[in-house]
Structure formats: structure tokens, C-alpha cells
JSON list of C-alpha atoms in Angstrom, two decimals:
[
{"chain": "A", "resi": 1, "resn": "UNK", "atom": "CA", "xyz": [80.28, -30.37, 10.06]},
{"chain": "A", "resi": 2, "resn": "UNK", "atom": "CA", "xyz": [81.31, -28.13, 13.16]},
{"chain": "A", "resi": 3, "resn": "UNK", "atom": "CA", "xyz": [82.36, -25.13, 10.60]},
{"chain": "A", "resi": 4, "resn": "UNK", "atom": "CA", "xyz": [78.53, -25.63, 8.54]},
{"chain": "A", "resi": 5, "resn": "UNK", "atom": "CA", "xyz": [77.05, -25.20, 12.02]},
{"chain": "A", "resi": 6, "resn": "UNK", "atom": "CA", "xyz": [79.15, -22.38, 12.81]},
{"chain": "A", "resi": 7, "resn": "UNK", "atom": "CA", "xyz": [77.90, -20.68, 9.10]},
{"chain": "A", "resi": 8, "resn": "UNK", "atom": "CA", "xyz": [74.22, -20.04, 11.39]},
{"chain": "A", "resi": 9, "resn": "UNK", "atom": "CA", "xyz": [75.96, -18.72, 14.57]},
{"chain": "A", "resi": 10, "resn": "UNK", "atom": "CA", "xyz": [77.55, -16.00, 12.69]},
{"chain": "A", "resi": 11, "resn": "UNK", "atom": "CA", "xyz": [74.88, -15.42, 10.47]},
{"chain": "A", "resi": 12, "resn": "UNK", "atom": "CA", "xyz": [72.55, -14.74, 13.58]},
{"chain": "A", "resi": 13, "resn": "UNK", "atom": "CA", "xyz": [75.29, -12.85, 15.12]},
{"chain": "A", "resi": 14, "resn": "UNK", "atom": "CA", "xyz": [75.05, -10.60, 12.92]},
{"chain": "A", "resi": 15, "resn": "UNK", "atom": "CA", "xyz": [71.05, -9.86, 13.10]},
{"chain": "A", "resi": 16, "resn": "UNK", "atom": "CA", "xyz": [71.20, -9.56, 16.67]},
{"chain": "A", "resi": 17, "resn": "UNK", "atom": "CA", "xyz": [74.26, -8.04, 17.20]},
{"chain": "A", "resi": 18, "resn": "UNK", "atom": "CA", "xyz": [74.16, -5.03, 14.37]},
{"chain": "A", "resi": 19, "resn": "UNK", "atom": "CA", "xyz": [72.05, -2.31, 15.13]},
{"chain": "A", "resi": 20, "resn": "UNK", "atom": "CA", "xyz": [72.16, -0.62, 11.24]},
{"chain": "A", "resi": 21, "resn": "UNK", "atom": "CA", "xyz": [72.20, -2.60, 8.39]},
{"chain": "A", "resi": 22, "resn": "UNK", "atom": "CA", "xyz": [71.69, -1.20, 4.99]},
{"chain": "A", "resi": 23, "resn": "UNK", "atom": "CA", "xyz": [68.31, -1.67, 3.53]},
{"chain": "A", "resi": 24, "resn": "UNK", "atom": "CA", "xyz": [68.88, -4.09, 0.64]},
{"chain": "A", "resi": 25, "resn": "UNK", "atom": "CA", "xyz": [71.30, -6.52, 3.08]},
{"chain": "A", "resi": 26, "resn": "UNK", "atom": "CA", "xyz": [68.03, -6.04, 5.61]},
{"chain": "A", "resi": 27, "resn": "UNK", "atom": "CA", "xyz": [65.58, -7.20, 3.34]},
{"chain": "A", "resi": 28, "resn": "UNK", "atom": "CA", "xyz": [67.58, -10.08, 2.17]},
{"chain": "A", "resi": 29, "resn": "UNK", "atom": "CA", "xyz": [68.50, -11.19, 5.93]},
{"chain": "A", "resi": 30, "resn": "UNK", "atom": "CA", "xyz": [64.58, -10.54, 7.16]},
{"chain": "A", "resi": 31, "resn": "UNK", "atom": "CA", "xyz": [64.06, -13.03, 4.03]},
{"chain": "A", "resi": 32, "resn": "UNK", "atom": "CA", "xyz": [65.98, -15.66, 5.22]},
{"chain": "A", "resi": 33, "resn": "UNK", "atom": "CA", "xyz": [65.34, -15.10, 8.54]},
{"chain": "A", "resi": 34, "resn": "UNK", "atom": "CA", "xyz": [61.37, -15.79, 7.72]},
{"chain": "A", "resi": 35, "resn": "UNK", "atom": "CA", "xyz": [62.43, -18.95, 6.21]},
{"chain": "A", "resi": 36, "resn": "UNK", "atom": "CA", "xyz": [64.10, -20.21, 8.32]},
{"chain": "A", "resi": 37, "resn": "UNK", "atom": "CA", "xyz": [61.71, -19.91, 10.81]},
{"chain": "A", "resi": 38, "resn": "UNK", "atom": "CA", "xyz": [59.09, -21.76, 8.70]},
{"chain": "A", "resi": 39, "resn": "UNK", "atom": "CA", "xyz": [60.94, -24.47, 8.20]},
{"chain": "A", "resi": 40, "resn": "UNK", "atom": "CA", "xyz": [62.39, -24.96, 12.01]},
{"chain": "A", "resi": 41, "resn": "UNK", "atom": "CA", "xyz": [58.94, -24.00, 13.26]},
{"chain": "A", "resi": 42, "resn": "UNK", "atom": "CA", "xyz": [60.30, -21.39, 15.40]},
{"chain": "A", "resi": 43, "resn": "UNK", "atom": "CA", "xyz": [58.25, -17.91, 16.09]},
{"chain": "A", "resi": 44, "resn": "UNK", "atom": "CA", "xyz": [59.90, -14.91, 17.03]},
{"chain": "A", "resi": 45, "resn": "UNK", "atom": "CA", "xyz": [58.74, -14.89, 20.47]},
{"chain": "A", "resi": 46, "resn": "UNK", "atom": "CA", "xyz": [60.93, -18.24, 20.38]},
{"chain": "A", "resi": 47, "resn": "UNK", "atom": "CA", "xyz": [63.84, -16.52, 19.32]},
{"chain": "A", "resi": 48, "resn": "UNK", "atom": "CA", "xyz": [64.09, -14.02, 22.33]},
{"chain": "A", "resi": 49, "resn": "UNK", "atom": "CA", "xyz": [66.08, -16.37, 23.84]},
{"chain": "A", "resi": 50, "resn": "UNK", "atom": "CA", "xyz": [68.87, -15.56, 21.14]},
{"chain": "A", "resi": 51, "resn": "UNK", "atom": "CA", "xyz": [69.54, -12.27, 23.07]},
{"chain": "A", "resi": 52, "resn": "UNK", "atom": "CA", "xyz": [70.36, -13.21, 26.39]},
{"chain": "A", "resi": 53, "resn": "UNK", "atom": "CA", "xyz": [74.02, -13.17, 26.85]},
{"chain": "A", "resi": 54, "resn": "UNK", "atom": "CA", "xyz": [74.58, -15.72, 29.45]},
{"chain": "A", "resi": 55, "resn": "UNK", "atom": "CA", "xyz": [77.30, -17.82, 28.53]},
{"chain": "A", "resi": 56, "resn": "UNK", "atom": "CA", "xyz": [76.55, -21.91, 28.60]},
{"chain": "A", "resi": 57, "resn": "UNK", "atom": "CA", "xyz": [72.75, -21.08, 27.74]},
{"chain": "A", "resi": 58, "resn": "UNK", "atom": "CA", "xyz": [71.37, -24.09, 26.29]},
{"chain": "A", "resi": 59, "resn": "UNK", "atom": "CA", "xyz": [68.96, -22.89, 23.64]},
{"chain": "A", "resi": 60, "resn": "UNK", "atom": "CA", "xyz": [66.19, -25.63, 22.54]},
{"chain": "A", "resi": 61, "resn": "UNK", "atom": "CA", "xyz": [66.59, -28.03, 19.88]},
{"chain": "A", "resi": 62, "resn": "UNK", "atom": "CA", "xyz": [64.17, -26.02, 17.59]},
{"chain": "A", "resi": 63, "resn": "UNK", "atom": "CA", "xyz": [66.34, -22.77, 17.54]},
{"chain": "A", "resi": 64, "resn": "UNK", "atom": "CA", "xyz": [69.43, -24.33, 17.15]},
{"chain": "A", "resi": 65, "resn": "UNK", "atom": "CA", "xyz": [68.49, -25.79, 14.22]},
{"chain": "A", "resi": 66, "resn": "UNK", "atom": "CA", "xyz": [67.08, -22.27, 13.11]},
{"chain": "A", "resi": 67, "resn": "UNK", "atom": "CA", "xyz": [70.36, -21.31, 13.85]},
{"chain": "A", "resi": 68, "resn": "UNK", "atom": "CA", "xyz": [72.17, -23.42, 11.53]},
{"chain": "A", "resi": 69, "resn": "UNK", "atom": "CA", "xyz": [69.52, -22.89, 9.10]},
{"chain": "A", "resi": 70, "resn": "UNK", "atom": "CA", "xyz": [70.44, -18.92, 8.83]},
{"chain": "A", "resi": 71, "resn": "UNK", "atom": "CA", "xyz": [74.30, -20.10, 8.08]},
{"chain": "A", "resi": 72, "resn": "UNK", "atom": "CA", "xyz": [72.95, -22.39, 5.13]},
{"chain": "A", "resi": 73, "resn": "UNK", "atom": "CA", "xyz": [70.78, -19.90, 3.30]},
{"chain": "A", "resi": 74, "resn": "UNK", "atom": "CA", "xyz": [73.29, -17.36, 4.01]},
{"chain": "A", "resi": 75, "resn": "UNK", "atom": "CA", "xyz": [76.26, -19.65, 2.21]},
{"chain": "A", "resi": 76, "resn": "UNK", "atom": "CA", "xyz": [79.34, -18.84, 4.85]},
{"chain": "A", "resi": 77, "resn": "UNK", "atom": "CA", "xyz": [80.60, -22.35, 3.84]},
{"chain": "A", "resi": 78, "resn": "UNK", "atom": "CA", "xyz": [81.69, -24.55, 0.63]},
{"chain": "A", "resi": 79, "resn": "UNK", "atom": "CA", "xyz": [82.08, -28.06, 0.60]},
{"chain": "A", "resi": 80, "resn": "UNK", "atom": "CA", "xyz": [80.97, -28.41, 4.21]},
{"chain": "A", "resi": 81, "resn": "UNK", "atom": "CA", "xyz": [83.80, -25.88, 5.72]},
{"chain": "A", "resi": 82, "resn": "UNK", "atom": "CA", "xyz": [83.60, -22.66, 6.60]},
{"chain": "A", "resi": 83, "resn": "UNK", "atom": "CA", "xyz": [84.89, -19.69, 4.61]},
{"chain": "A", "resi": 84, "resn": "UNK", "atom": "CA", "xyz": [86.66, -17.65, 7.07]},
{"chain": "A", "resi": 85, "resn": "UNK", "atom": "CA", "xyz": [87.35, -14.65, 4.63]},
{"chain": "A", "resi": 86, "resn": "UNK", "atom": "CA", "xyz": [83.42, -15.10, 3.63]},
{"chain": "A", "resi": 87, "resn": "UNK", "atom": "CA", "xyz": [82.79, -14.58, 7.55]},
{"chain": "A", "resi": 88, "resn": "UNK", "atom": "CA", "xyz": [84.48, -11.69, 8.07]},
{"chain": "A", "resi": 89, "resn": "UNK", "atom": "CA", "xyz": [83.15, -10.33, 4.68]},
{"chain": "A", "resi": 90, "resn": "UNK", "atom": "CA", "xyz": [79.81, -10.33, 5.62]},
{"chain": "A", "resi": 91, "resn": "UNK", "atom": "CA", "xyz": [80.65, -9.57, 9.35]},
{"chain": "A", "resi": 92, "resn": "UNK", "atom": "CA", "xyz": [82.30, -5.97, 7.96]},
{"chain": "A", "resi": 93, "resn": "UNK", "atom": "CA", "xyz": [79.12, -5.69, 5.48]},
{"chain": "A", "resi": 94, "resn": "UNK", "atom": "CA", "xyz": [76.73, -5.78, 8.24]},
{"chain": "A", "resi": 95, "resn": "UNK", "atom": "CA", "xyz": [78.42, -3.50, 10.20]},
{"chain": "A", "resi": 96, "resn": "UNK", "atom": "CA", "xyz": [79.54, -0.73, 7.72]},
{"chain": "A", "resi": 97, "resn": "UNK", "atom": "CA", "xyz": [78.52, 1.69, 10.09]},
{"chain": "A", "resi": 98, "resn": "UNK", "atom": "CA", "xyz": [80.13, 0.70, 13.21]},
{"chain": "A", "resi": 99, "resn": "UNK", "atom": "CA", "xyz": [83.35, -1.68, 12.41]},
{"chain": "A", "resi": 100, "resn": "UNK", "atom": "CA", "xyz": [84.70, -1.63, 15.55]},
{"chain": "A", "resi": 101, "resn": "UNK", "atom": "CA", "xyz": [81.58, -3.58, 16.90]},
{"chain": "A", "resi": 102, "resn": "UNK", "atom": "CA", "xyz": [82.50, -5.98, 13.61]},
{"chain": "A", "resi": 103, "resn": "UNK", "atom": "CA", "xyz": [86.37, -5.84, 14.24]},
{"chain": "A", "resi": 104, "resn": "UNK", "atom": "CA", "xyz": [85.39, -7.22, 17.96]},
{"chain": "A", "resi": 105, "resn": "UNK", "atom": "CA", "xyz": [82.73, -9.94, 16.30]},
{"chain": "A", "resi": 106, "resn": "UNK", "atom": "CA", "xyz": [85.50, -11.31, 13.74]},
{"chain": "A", "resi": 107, "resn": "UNK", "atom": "CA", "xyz": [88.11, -11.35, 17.15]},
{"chain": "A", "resi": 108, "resn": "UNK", "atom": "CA", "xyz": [85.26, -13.98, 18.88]},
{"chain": "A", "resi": 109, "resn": "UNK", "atom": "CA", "xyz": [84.69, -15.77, 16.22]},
{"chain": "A", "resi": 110, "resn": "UNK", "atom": "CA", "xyz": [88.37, -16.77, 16.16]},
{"chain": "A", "resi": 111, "resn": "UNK", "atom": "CA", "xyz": [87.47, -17.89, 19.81]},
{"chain": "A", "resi": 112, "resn": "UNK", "atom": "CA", "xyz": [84.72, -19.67, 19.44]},
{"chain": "A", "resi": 113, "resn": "UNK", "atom": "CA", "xyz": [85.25, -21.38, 15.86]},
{"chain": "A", "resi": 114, "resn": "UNK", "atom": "CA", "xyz": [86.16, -24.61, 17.56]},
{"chain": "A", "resi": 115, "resn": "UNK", "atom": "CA", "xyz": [83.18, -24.83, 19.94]},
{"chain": "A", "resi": 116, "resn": "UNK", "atom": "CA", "xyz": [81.08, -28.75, 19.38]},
{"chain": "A", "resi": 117, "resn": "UNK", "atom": "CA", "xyz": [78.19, -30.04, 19.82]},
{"chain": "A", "resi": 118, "resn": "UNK", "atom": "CA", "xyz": [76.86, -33.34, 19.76]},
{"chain": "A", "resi": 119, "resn": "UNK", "atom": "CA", "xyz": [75.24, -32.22, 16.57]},
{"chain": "A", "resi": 120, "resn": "UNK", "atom": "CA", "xyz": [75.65, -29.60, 14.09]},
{"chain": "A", "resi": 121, "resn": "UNK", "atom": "CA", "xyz": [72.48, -27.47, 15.25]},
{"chain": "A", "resi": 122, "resn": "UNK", "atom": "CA", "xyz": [73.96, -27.51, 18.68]},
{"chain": "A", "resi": 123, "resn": "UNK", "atom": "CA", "xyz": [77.28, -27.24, 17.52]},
{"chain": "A", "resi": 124, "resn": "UNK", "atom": "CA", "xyz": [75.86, -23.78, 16.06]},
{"chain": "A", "resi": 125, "resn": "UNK", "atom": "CA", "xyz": [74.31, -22.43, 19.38]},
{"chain": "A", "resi": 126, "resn": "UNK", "atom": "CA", "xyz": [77.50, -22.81, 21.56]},
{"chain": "A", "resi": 127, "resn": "UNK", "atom": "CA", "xyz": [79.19, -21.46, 18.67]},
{"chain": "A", "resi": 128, "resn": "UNK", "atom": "CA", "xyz": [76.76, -18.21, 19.04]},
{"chain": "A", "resi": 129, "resn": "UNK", "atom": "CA", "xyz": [76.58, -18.33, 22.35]},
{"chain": "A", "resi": 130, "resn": "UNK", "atom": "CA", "xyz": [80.44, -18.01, 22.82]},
{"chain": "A", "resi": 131, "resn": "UNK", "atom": "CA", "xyz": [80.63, -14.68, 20.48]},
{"chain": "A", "resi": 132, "resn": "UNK", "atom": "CA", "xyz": [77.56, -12.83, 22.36]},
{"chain": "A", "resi": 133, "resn": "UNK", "atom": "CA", "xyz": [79.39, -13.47, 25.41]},
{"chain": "A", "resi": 134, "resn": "UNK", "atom": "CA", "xyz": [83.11, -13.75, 25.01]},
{"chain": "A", "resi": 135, "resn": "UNK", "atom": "CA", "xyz": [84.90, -11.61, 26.85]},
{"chain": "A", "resi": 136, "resn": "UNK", "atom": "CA", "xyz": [88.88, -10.80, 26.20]}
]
């Protein structure tokens, strides 16, 4: 369960974090985005909370969940568990244009992999939380 959750933390990662991403992956991750936020009943003025970088932030219950949600639809996992390889794919893919800012995203997530929560939509926001503010 704490590597499903995870799937969402990295898949937000990478929206926030990633400053180009080619137009066809952008369409596809505005996409899910959208639905996401439909079905957590989130806005995007609730997501600005996503890009403060203050580690321990506590996001609320409704954007951790949209968290998780982004790792589901984006399909980082199989039979419950994380793909790492499918991580870092998608982490490189994101950032074609600037892989040391990937290089540095794939480093945190081996840090923060084994963040928990007390349940998997939490479990996904420390995980996120730890790679926007991990520092070596």
C-alpha cells in the first residue's frame, strides 16, 4: 500500500517540479490531473498548497487523496507495488530537457520511498513532501 501511495507523490512531483514538458506528455498529465481533481473535489486554488516546500507540511485529507489519485491514473505501480524502473522512466521523460533536475528527483525518491502514513493518501503526501524538500 505505502509504494501505491507513493505512485501519486511522484506523479505530482513531476507536474510541479518540471518546468518543460513536451506537449503530448502535457496534455495527457493536464488530463489526469483534471480528473483527479473531479473526483477528490479539489480546485486548483486547493492545490497551491502542493508548492510550498516546507518539510512536515500536513496537506488536507482532500489533496492527499488527489495525490494518490495522480499515481493511479498515471500506473507507476503493478500489483499494488511500485515500479521503481517505471518511476524513474517517467521521472527522465518529464524532464528531457533538464535531467539533472530529474537525476536529483530519482536521488529523493530513493529517500523518501519508505515514508508512511496512517493511510495510503497520507502515506502519498509525506512521500511528496520529502522529495520537494529533501536536502543531501
Amino acid at each position: 500500500m505505502r509504494s501505491f501511495a507513493f505512485a501519486a507523490v511522484v506523479c505530482m512531483t513531476l507536474v510541479v517540479a518540471s518546468a518543460v514538458i513536451p506537449t503530448e506528455r502535457k496534455e495527457k498529465s493536464d488530463k489526469l490531473r483534471a480528473e483527479c481533481r473531479e473526483e477528490q473535489h479539489v480546485t486548483v486554488e486547493d492545490l497551491e498548497i502542493l508548492k510550498t516546500k516546507e518539510y512536515g507540511l500536513q496537506y488536507p485529507e482532500k489533496v492527499q487523496c488527489y495525490l494518490k489519485c495522480v499515481g493511479e491514473k498515471y500506473g507507476l505501480y503493478e500489483d499494488g507495488k511500485l515500479v521503481d524502473a517505471k518511476v524513474e522512466t517517467e521521472l527522465r521523460a518529464d524532464l528531457v530537457d533538464n535531467p539533472t533536475r530529474a537525476q536529483e528527483l530519482i536521488e529523493h525518491y530513493g529517500h523518501c520511498k519508505g515514508e508512511t502514513g496512517a493511510t495510503a493518501c497520507e502515506t502519498a503526501a509525506k512521500v511528496y513532501n520529502c522529495i520537494i524538500t529533501h536536502k543531501h
